[in-house]
């Protein structure tokens, strides 16, 4: 079978290569999955560059987050799932916990408690992106920050996949969003999606605009995936006692200068206004949640997606052989669609 393997830590297009590997055999409690589609997330490229929160042993099959595929075989005595069934694989490695198989390959073995059957009408493109970004949006908004109906929520990189899902979820829950983007050309799209307010850092002052929008009561909750000076400004823009959950560091992408990998907080604002700046990482959530909690949360996300509350933007398919092009596309500013590696499937009647 074909697998896209990183031989060592390095620039993805320098260290990734296509290899032929044997199809693995599932053990008890595991299933063999024939992969249909799997995304290229920014975090996947961080792993290859050796700059993520965990580091696998190299050589390593890339893609550590999620995929959709069909169950090809079950391990001995493994029950509850059917051969041929289409499932989402939440391949996110738990931290602390065992490493899981990479998804950028034709077949992989996964524990059955990380598999979620998907309904016929959900496309492969949506299903293969269900377990990471929609789950992150749900956990951040509804559990980590417990944002209540009527409250304001500030979020950065509002045009990201997570950002768009947060806007939809907030609309469903009656939460009002202040959406920060870096390009003026993204503003209309965010408004059309239902974003209540949009701040464009290209030509607007974030602090002043948050104050204008939210008035004297201010905003107490924020999520940030940009970090750097933008993340610091978000914390400063919050009302006293406010809390920001930092879940990404897009401004640090491709940076090697250690000073660039910081969030330069205002000590006065943090101390005298008793702000909280804390992290969220799905891998650590998977490391602490029980298998039942994980399946409950994934099922909740599946319901939100199948009921049309959350719509996952369609990905852009690439065959595995065109990985160089797919990775360059993933790193192009304003590229829009999420790049997906797709594999041929002769039995695609399940998907619309
Ligand atoms: N902590 C966790 O567990 C967790 C889970 C899921 C996702 N994440 C993180 O969430 C972030 C978003 O992921 P995604 O898959 O939704 O992203 P995505 O769909 O690939 O979108 C990336 C977005 O970020 C914007 N962006 C890129 N660099 C930026 C910068 N320097 N300043 C401001 N905006 C910037 C892009 O804007 P343009 O359109 O202008 O290019 C684009 O809208 C990533 O950092 C990812 O690692 C974290």
PDB file of C-alpha atoms in Angstrom, residues 49-266:
ATOM      1  CA  UNK A  49       8.849  20.264  11.271  1.00  0.00           C
ATOM      2  CA  UNK A  50       9.341  19.019  14.849  1.00  0.00           C
ATOM      3  CA  UNK A  51       7.465  21.990  16.246  1.00  0.00           C
ATOM      4  CA  UNK A  52       4.285  20.432  17.622  1.00  0.00           C
ATOM      5  CA  UNK A  53       3.305  19.434  21.166  1.00  0.00           C
ATOM      6  CA  UNK A  54       4.400  15.819  20.664  1.00  0.00           C
ATOM      7  CA  UNK A  55       7.072  14.319  18.463  1.00  0.00           C
ATOM      8  CA  UNK A  56       6.696  10.901  16.833  1.00  0.00           C
ATOM      9  CA  UNK A  57       9.619   8.638  16.059  1.00  0.00           C
ATOM     10  CA  UNK A  58      10.864   9.133  12.508  1.00  0.00           C
ATOM     11  CA  UNK A  59      10.454   7.735   9.907  1.00  0.00           C
ATOM     12  CA  UNK A  60       6.781   8.434  10.494  1.00  0.00           C
ATOM     13  CA  UNK A  61       3.646   8.205   8.333  1.00  0.00           C
ATOM     14  CA  UNK A  62       2.278  11.765   8.182  1.00  0.00           C
ATOM     15  CA  UNK A  63      -1.184  12.997   9.130  1.00  0.00           C
ATOM     16  CA  UNK A  64      -1.877  12.690  12.827  1.00  0.00           C
ATOM     17  CA  UNK A  65      -5.390  13.994  13.077  1.00  0.00           C
ATOM     18  CA  UNK A  66      -8.283  12.351  11.240  1.00  0.00           C
ATOM     19  CA  UNK A  67      -9.644  10.566   8.203  1.00  0.00           C
ATOM     20  CA  UNK A  68     -12.716   8.809   6.845  1.00  0.00           C
ATOM     21  CA  UNK A  69     -12.567   5.286   5.514  1.00  0.00           C
ATOM     22  CA  UNK A  70     -14.214   1.893   5.382  1.00  0.00           C
ATOM     23  CA  UNK A  71     -13.760  -0.935   7.835  1.00  0.00           C
ATOM     24  CA  UNK A  72     -11.888  -3.594   5.900  1.00  0.00           C
ATOM     25  CA  UNK A  73     -11.324  -6.077   8.762  1.00  0.00           C
ATOM     26  CA  UNK A  74     -11.864  -6.347  12.514  1.00  0.00           C
ATOM     27  CA  UNK A  75      -9.434  -7.734  15.100  1.00  0.00           C
ATOM     28  CA  UNK A  76     -10.238 -11.066  16.801  1.00  0.00           C
ATOM     29  CA  UNK A  77     -13.409 -10.905  18.935  1.00  0.00           C
ATOM     30  CA  UNK A  78     -14.037  -7.262  18.037  1.00  0.00           C
ATOM     31  CA  UNK A  79     -17.747  -6.437  17.971  1.00  0.00           C
ATOM     32  CA  UNK A  80     -20.110  -3.487  17.498  1.00  0.00           C
ATOM     33  CA  UNK A  81     -18.933  -2.431  14.034  1.00  0.00           C
ATOM     34  CA  UNK A  82     -19.491  -3.934  10.586  1.00  0.00           C
ATOM     35  CA  UNK A  83     -17.041  -4.702   7.817  1.00  0.00           C
ATOM     36  CA  UNK A  84     -17.671  -2.280   4.937  1.00  0.00           C
ATOM     37  CA  UNK A  85     -19.074   0.418   7.266  1.00  0.00           C
ATOM     38  CA  UNK A  86     -17.882   3.981   6.578  1.00  0.00           C
ATOM     39  CA  UNK A  87     -16.349   5.534   9.692  1.00  0.00           C
ATOM     40  CA  UNK A  88     -14.574   8.663  10.859  1.00  0.00           C
ATOM     41  CA  UNK A  89     -11.246   7.874  12.517  1.00  0.00           C
ATOM     42  CA  UNK A  90     -10.324  10.312  15.288  1.00  0.00           C
ATOM     43  CA  UNK A  91      -6.604   9.581  15.007  1.00  0.00           C
ATOM     44  CA  UNK A  92      -5.517  12.489  17.236  1.00  0.00           C
ATOM     45  CA  UNK A  93      -2.867  11.023  19.574  1.00  0.00           C
ATOM     46  CA  UNK A  94      -3.829  11.427  23.234  1.00  0.00           C
ATOM     47  CA  UNK A  95      -1.247  13.299  25.306  1.00  0.00           C
ATOM     48  CA  UNK A  96      -0.179  11.683  27.545  1.00  0.00           C
ATOM     49  CA  UNK A  97      -0.968   8.449  25.766  1.00  0.00           C
ATOM     50  CA  UNK A  98       0.045   6.116  22.979  1.00  0.00           C
ATOM     51  CA  UNK A  99       0.866   7.420  19.531  1.00  0.00           C
ATOM     52  CA  UNK A 100      -1.607   6.489  16.795  1.00  0.00           C
ATOM     53  CA  UNK A 101      -0.970   5.502  13.195  1.00  0.00           C
ATOM     54  CA  UNK A 102      -0.616   8.317  10.656  1.00  0.00           C
ATOM     55  CA  UNK A 103      -3.547   8.836   8.281  1.00  0.00           C
ATOM     56  CA  UNK A 104      -1.628   9.692   5.090  1.00  0.00           C
ATOM     57  CA  UNK A 105      -1.655   6.064   3.947  1.00  0.00           C
ATOM     58  CA  UNK A 106      -4.069   3.712   2.201  1.00  0.00           C
ATOM     59  CA  UNK A 107      -4.734   1.466   5.207  1.00  0.00           C
ATOM     60  CA  UNK A 108      -4.341   2.009   8.925  1.00  0.00           C
ATOM     61  CA  UNK A 109      -5.222   0.214  12.126  1.00  0.00           C
ATOM     62  CA  UNK A 110      -7.223   2.134  14.767  1.00  0.00           C
ATOM     63  CA  UNK A 111      -8.785   1.357  18.152  1.00  0.00           C
ATOM     64  CA  UNK A 112     -12.545   0.863  17.751  1.00  0.00           C
ATOM     65  CA  UNK A 113     -13.300   3.456  20.467  1.00  0.00           C
ATOM     66  CA  UNK A 114     -11.866   6.086  18.082  1.00  0.00           C
ATOM     67  CA  UNK A 115     -14.270   5.167  15.247  1.00  0.00           C
ATOM     68  CA  UNK A 116     -17.581   6.880  14.548  1.00  0.00           C
ATOM     69  CA  UNK A 117     -19.949   5.503  11.873  1.00  0.00           C
ATOM     70  CA  UNK A 118     -21.076   8.235   9.454  1.00  0.00           C
ATOM     71  CA  UNK A 119     -24.462   8.553   7.745  1.00  0.00           C
ATOM     72  CA  UNK A 120     -24.799   8.006   3.984  1.00  0.00           C
ATOM     73  CA  UNK A 121     -25.529  11.607   3.102  1.00  0.00           C
ATOM     74  CA  UNK A 122     -22.383  13.053   4.695  1.00  0.00           C
ATOM     75  CA  UNK A 123     -19.682  13.540   2.054  1.00  0.00           C
ATOM     76  CA  UNK A 124     -16.166  12.155   2.495  1.00  0.00           C
ATOM     77  CA  UNK A 125     -14.906  15.742   2.432  1.00  0.00           C
ATOM     78  CA  UNK A 126     -17.038  16.658   5.470  1.00  0.00           C
ATOM     79  CA  UNK A 127     -16.624  13.335   7.284  1.00  0.00           C
ATOM     80  CA  UNK A 128     -12.825  13.397   7.113  1.00  0.00           C
ATOM     81  CA  UNK A 129     -12.821  16.814   8.821  1.00  0.00           C
ATOM     82  CA  UNK A 130     -15.366  16.027  11.551  1.00  0.00           C
ATOM     83  CA  UNK A 131     -13.155  14.931  14.424  1.00  0.00           C
ATOM     84  CA  UNK A 132     -10.783  17.874  14.802  1.00  0.00           C
ATOM     85  CA  UNK A 133     -12.063  21.325  13.879  1.00  0.00           C
ATOM     86  CA  UNK A 134     -15.811  20.913  14.609  1.00  0.00           C
ATOM     87  CA  UNK A 135     -14.966  19.145  17.855  1.00  0.00           C
ATOM     88  CA  UNK A 136     -12.522  21.921  18.779  1.00  0.00           C
ATOM     89  CA  UNK A 137     -15.168  24.573  18.052  1.00  0.00           C
ATOM     90  CA  UNK A 138     -17.725  22.761  20.222  1.00  0.00           C
ATOM     91  CA  UNK A 139     -15.338  22.130  23.121  1.00  0.00           C
ATOM     92  CA  UNK A 140     -13.979  25.688  23.136  1.00  0.00           C
ATOM     93  CA  UNK A 141     -17.319  27.463  22.993  1.00  0.00           C
ATOM     94  CA  UNK A 142     -19.602  25.177  24.971  1.00  0.00           C
ATOM     95  CA  UNK A 143     -17.282  23.514  27.458  1.00  0.00           C
ATOM     96  CA  UNK A 144     -13.960  25.318  27.944  1.00  0.00           C
ATOM     97  CA  UNK A 145     -15.379  28.852  28.022  1.00  0.00           C
ATOM     98  CA  UNK A 146     -19.050  27.976  28.546  1.00  0.00           C
ATOM     99  CA  UNK A 147     -20.145  31.027  26.555  1.00  0.00           C
ATOM    100  CA  UNK A 148     -23.787  31.805  27.370  1.00  0.00           C
ATOM    101  CA  UNK A 149     -26.556  32.994  25.009  1.00  0.00           C
ATOM    102  CA  UNK A 150     -26.362  36.774  24.544  1.00  0.00           C
ATOM    103  CA  UNK A 151     -22.670  36.959  25.562  1.00  0.00           C
ATOM    104  CA  UNK A 152     -19.975  38.313  23.257  1.00  0.00           C
ATOM    105  CA  UNK A 153     -17.150  36.064  22.086  1.00  0.00           C
ATOM    106  CA  UNK A 154     -14.039  37.463  20.377  1.00  0.00           C
ATOM    107  CA  UNK A 155     -12.214  35.133  18.034  1.00  0.00           C
ATOM    108  CA  UNK A 156      -9.129  35.532  15.826  1.00  0.00           C
ATOM    109  CA  UNK A 157      -8.524  33.973  12.378  1.00  0.00           C
ATOM    110  CA  UNK A 158     -12.299  33.972  11.979  1.00  0.00           C
ATOM    111  CA  UNK A 159     -11.939  32.827   8.362  1.00  0.00           C
ATOM    112  CA  UNK A 160     -10.238  29.577   9.401  1.00  0.00           C
ATOM    113  CA  UNK A 161     -12.220  26.358   9.350  1.00  0.00           C
ATOM    114  CA  UNK A 162     -12.507  26.457  13.155  1.00  0.00           C
ATOM    115  CA  UNK A 163     -13.474  30.143  12.986  1.00  0.00           C
ATOM    116  CA  UNK A 164     -16.288  29.509  10.512  1.00  0.00           C
ATOM    117  CA  UNK A 165     -17.613  26.645  12.622  1.00  0.00           C
ATOM    118  CA  UNK A 166     -17.506  28.847  15.729  1.00  0.00           C
ATOM    119  CA  UNK A 167     -19.605  31.488  13.919  1.00  0.00           C
ATOM    120  CA  UNK A 168     -22.207  28.865  12.971  1.00  0.00           C
ATOM    121  CA  UNK A 169     -22.271  27.303  16.439  1.00  0.00           C
ATOM    122  CA  UNK A 170     -22.506  30.733  18.089  1.00  0.00           C
ATOM    123  CA  UNK A 171     -25.451  31.626  15.836  1.00  0.00           C
ATOM    124  CA  UNK A 172     -27.170  28.380  16.865  1.00  0.00           C
ATOM    125  CA  UNK A 173     -26.559  29.036  20.573  1.00  0.00           C
ATOM    126  CA  UNK A 174     -27.451  32.754  20.506  1.00  0.00           C
ATOM    127  CA  UNK A 175     -23.868  33.902  21.192  1.00  0.00           C
ATOM    128  CA  UNK A 176     -22.678  37.146  19.561  1.00  0.00           C
ATOM    129  CA  UNK A 177     -19.293  37.043  17.829  1.00  0.00           C
ATOM    130  CA  UNK A 178     -16.590  39.648  17.221  1.00  0.00           C
ATOM    131  CA  UNK A 179     -14.483  38.182  14.453  1.00  0.00           C
ATOM    132  CA  UNK A 180     -10.885  39.219  13.807  1.00  0.00           C
ATOM    133  CA  UNK A 181      -9.447  38.691  10.301  1.00  0.00           C
ATOM    134  CA  UNK A 182      -6.192  39.824   8.702  1.00  0.00           C
ATOM    135  CA  UNK A 183      -7.532  40.607   5.201  1.00  0.00           C
ATOM    136  CA  UNK A 184     -10.202  43.161   4.274  1.00  0.00           C
ATOM    137  CA  UNK A 185     -11.258  40.862   1.432  1.00  0.00           C
ATOM    138  CA  UNK A 186     -12.430  38.313   4.051  1.00  0.00           C
ATOM    139  CA  UNK A 187     -14.807  40.702   5.848  1.00  0.00           C
ATOM    140  CA  UNK A 188     -17.936  40.335   3.666  1.00  0.00           C
ATOM    141  CA  UNK A 189     -17.668  36.560   3.688  1.00  0.00           C
ATOM    142  CA  UNK A 190     -17.532  36.454   7.498  1.00  0.00           C
ATOM    143  CA  UNK A 191     -20.564  38.741   7.739  1.00  0.00           C
ATOM    144  CA  UNK A 192     -22.441  36.595   5.215  1.00  0.00           C
ATOM    145  CA  UNK A 193     -21.700  33.549   7.361  1.00  0.00           C
ATOM    146  CA  UNK A 194     -23.424  35.216  10.307  1.00  0.00           C
ATOM    147  CA  UNK A 195     -20.494  36.862  12.095  1.00  0.00           C
ATOM    148  CA  UNK A 196     -22.041  39.758  14.069  1.00  0.00           C
ATOM    149  CA  UNK A 197     -19.000  42.069  13.929  1.00  0.00           C
ATOM    150  CA  UNK A 198     -15.737  41.862  12.003  1.00  0.00           C
ATOM    151  CA  UNK A 199     -12.442  43.606  12.823  1.00  0.00           C
ATOM    152  CA  UNK A 200      -9.800  43.649  10.108  1.00  0.00           C
ATOM    153  CA  UNK A 201      -6.268  44.010  11.541  1.00  0.00           C
ATOM    154  CA  UNK A 202      -5.017  45.142   8.120  1.00  0.00           C
ATOM    155  CA  UNK A 203      -6.451  48.632   8.720  1.00  0.00           C
ATOM    156  CA  UNK A 204      -8.269  48.678  12.087  1.00  0.00           C
ATOM    157  CA  UNK A 205      -7.184  48.984  15.714  1.00  0.00           C
ATOM    158  CA  UNK A 206      -8.328  45.833  17.518  1.00  0.00           C
ATOM    159  CA  UNK A 207      -8.465  47.345  21.011  1.00  0.00           C
ATOM    160  CA  UNK A 208     -10.402  50.436  19.976  1.00  0.00           C
ATOM    161  CA  UNK A 209     -12.879  48.473  17.850  1.00  0.00           C
ATOM    162  CA  UNK A 210     -13.678  45.940  20.617  1.00  0.00           C
ATOM    163  CA  UNK A 211     -14.425  48.842  22.966  1.00  0.00           C
ATOM    164  CA  UNK A 212     -16.621  50.559  20.343  1.00  0.00           C
ATOM    165  CA  UNK A 213     -18.547  47.349  19.658  1.00  0.00           C
ATOM    166  CA  UNK A 214     -19.069  46.018  23.180  1.00  0.00           C
ATOM    167  CA  UNK A 215     -19.409  49.317  25.054  1.00  0.00           C
ATOM    168  CA  UNK A 216     -18.663  49.783  28.765  1.00  0.00           C
ATOM    169  CA  UNK A 217     -19.574  46.208  29.742  1.00  0.00           C
ATOM    170  CA  UNK A 218     -16.864  44.919  27.395  1.00  0.00           C
ATOM    171  CA  UNK A 219     -16.199  41.332  26.379  1.00  0.00           C
ATOM    172  CA  UNK A 220     -15.176  38.637  28.852  1.00  0.00           C
ATOM    173  CA  UNK A 221     -14.483  35.643  26.619  1.00  0.00           C
ATOM    174  CA  UNK A 222     -12.182  35.051  23.672  1.00  0.00           C
ATOM    175  CA  UNK A 223     -10.528  32.284  21.697  1.00  0.00           C
ATOM    176  CA  UNK A 224      -7.297  32.902  19.845  1.00  0.00           C
ATOM    177  CA  UNK A 225      -5.380  30.796  17.327  1.00  0.00           C
ATOM    178  CA  UNK A 226      -3.012  33.502  16.045  1.00  0.00           C
ATOM    179  CA  UNK A 227      -0.943  34.231  19.210  1.00  0.00           C
ATOM    180  CA  UNK A 228       1.945  36.748  18.871  1.00  0.00           C
ATOM    181  CA  UNK A 229       0.998  40.444  19.112  1.00  0.00           C
ATOM    182  CA  UNK A 230      -2.589  39.745  17.921  1.00  0.00           C
ATOM    183  CA  UNK A 231      -3.152  37.262  20.769  1.00  0.00           C
ATOM    184  CA  UNK A 232      -1.725  39.789  23.227  1.00  0.00           C
ATOM    185  CA  UNK A 233      -4.085  42.491  21.938  1.00  0.00           C
ATOM    186  CA  UNK A 234      -7.051  40.146  22.343  1.00  0.00           C
ATOM    187  CA  UNK A 235      -6.178  39.611  25.995  1.00  0.00           C
ATOM    188  CA  UNK A 236      -5.767  43.362  26.473  1.00  0.00           C
ATOM    189  CA  UNK A 237      -9.121  44.072  24.816  1.00  0.00           C
ATOM    190  CA  UNK A 238     -11.008  41.918  27.317  1.00  0.00           C
ATOM    191  CA  UNK A 239     -12.943  43.343  30.259  1.00  0.00           C
ATOM    192  CA  UNK A 240     -11.495  42.829  33.762  1.00  0.00           C
ATOM    193  CA  UNK A 241     -11.712  39.177  34.748  1.00  0.00           C
ATOM    194  CA  UNK A 242     -11.849  38.159  31.078  1.00  0.00           C
ATOM    195  CA  UNK A 243     -10.475  34.895  29.779  1.00  0.00           C
ATOM    196  CA  UNK A 244      -8.836  33.935  26.505  1.00  0.00           C
ATOM    197  CA  UNK A 245      -8.254  30.337  25.467  1.00  0.00           C
ATOM    198  CA  UNK A 246      -5.267  30.154  23.119  1.00  0.00           C
ATOM    199  CA  UNK A 247      -5.554  27.134  20.845  1.00  0.00           C
ATOM    200  CA  UNK A 248      -3.215  27.915  17.954  1.00  0.00           C
ATOM    201  CA  UNK A 249      -0.221  30.035  17.028  1.00  0.00           C
ATOM    202  CA  UNK A 250      -0.719  30.839  13.347  1.00  0.00           C
ATOM    203  CA  UNK A 251       1.447  33.965  13.561  1.00  0.00           C
ATOM    204  CA  UNK A 252       4.400  31.776  14.478  1.00  0.00           C
ATOM    205  CA  UNK A 253       4.036  29.429  11.514  1.00  0.00           C
ATOM    206  CA  UNK A 254       7.292  28.878   9.653  1.00  0.00           C
ATOM    207  CA  UNK A 255       9.116  31.078  12.167  1.00  0.00           C
ATOM    208  CA  UNK A 256      12.381  29.870  13.668  1.00  0.00           C
ATOM    209  CA  UNK A 257      13.192  32.937  15.788  1.00  0.00           C
ATOM    210  CA  UNK A 258      12.337  31.952  19.420  1.00  0.00           C
ATOM    211  CA  UNK A 259      11.188  35.546  20.112  1.00  0.00           C
ATOM    212  CA  UNK A 260       8.512  35.125  17.465  1.00  0.00           C
ATOM    213  CA  UNK A 261       7.041  32.165  19.337  1.00  0.00           C
ATOM    214  CA  UNK A 262       5.671  34.292  22.175  1.00  0.00           C
ATOM    215  CA  UNK A 263       2.518  36.203  23.168  1.00  0.00           C
ATOM    216  CA  UNK A 264       3.792  39.564  24.488  1.00  0.00           C
ATOM    217  CA  UNK A 265       1.148  40.146  27.165  1.00  0.00           C
ATOM    218  CA  UNK A 266       0.686  43.434  28.980  1.00  0.00           C
TER     219      UNK A 266
END
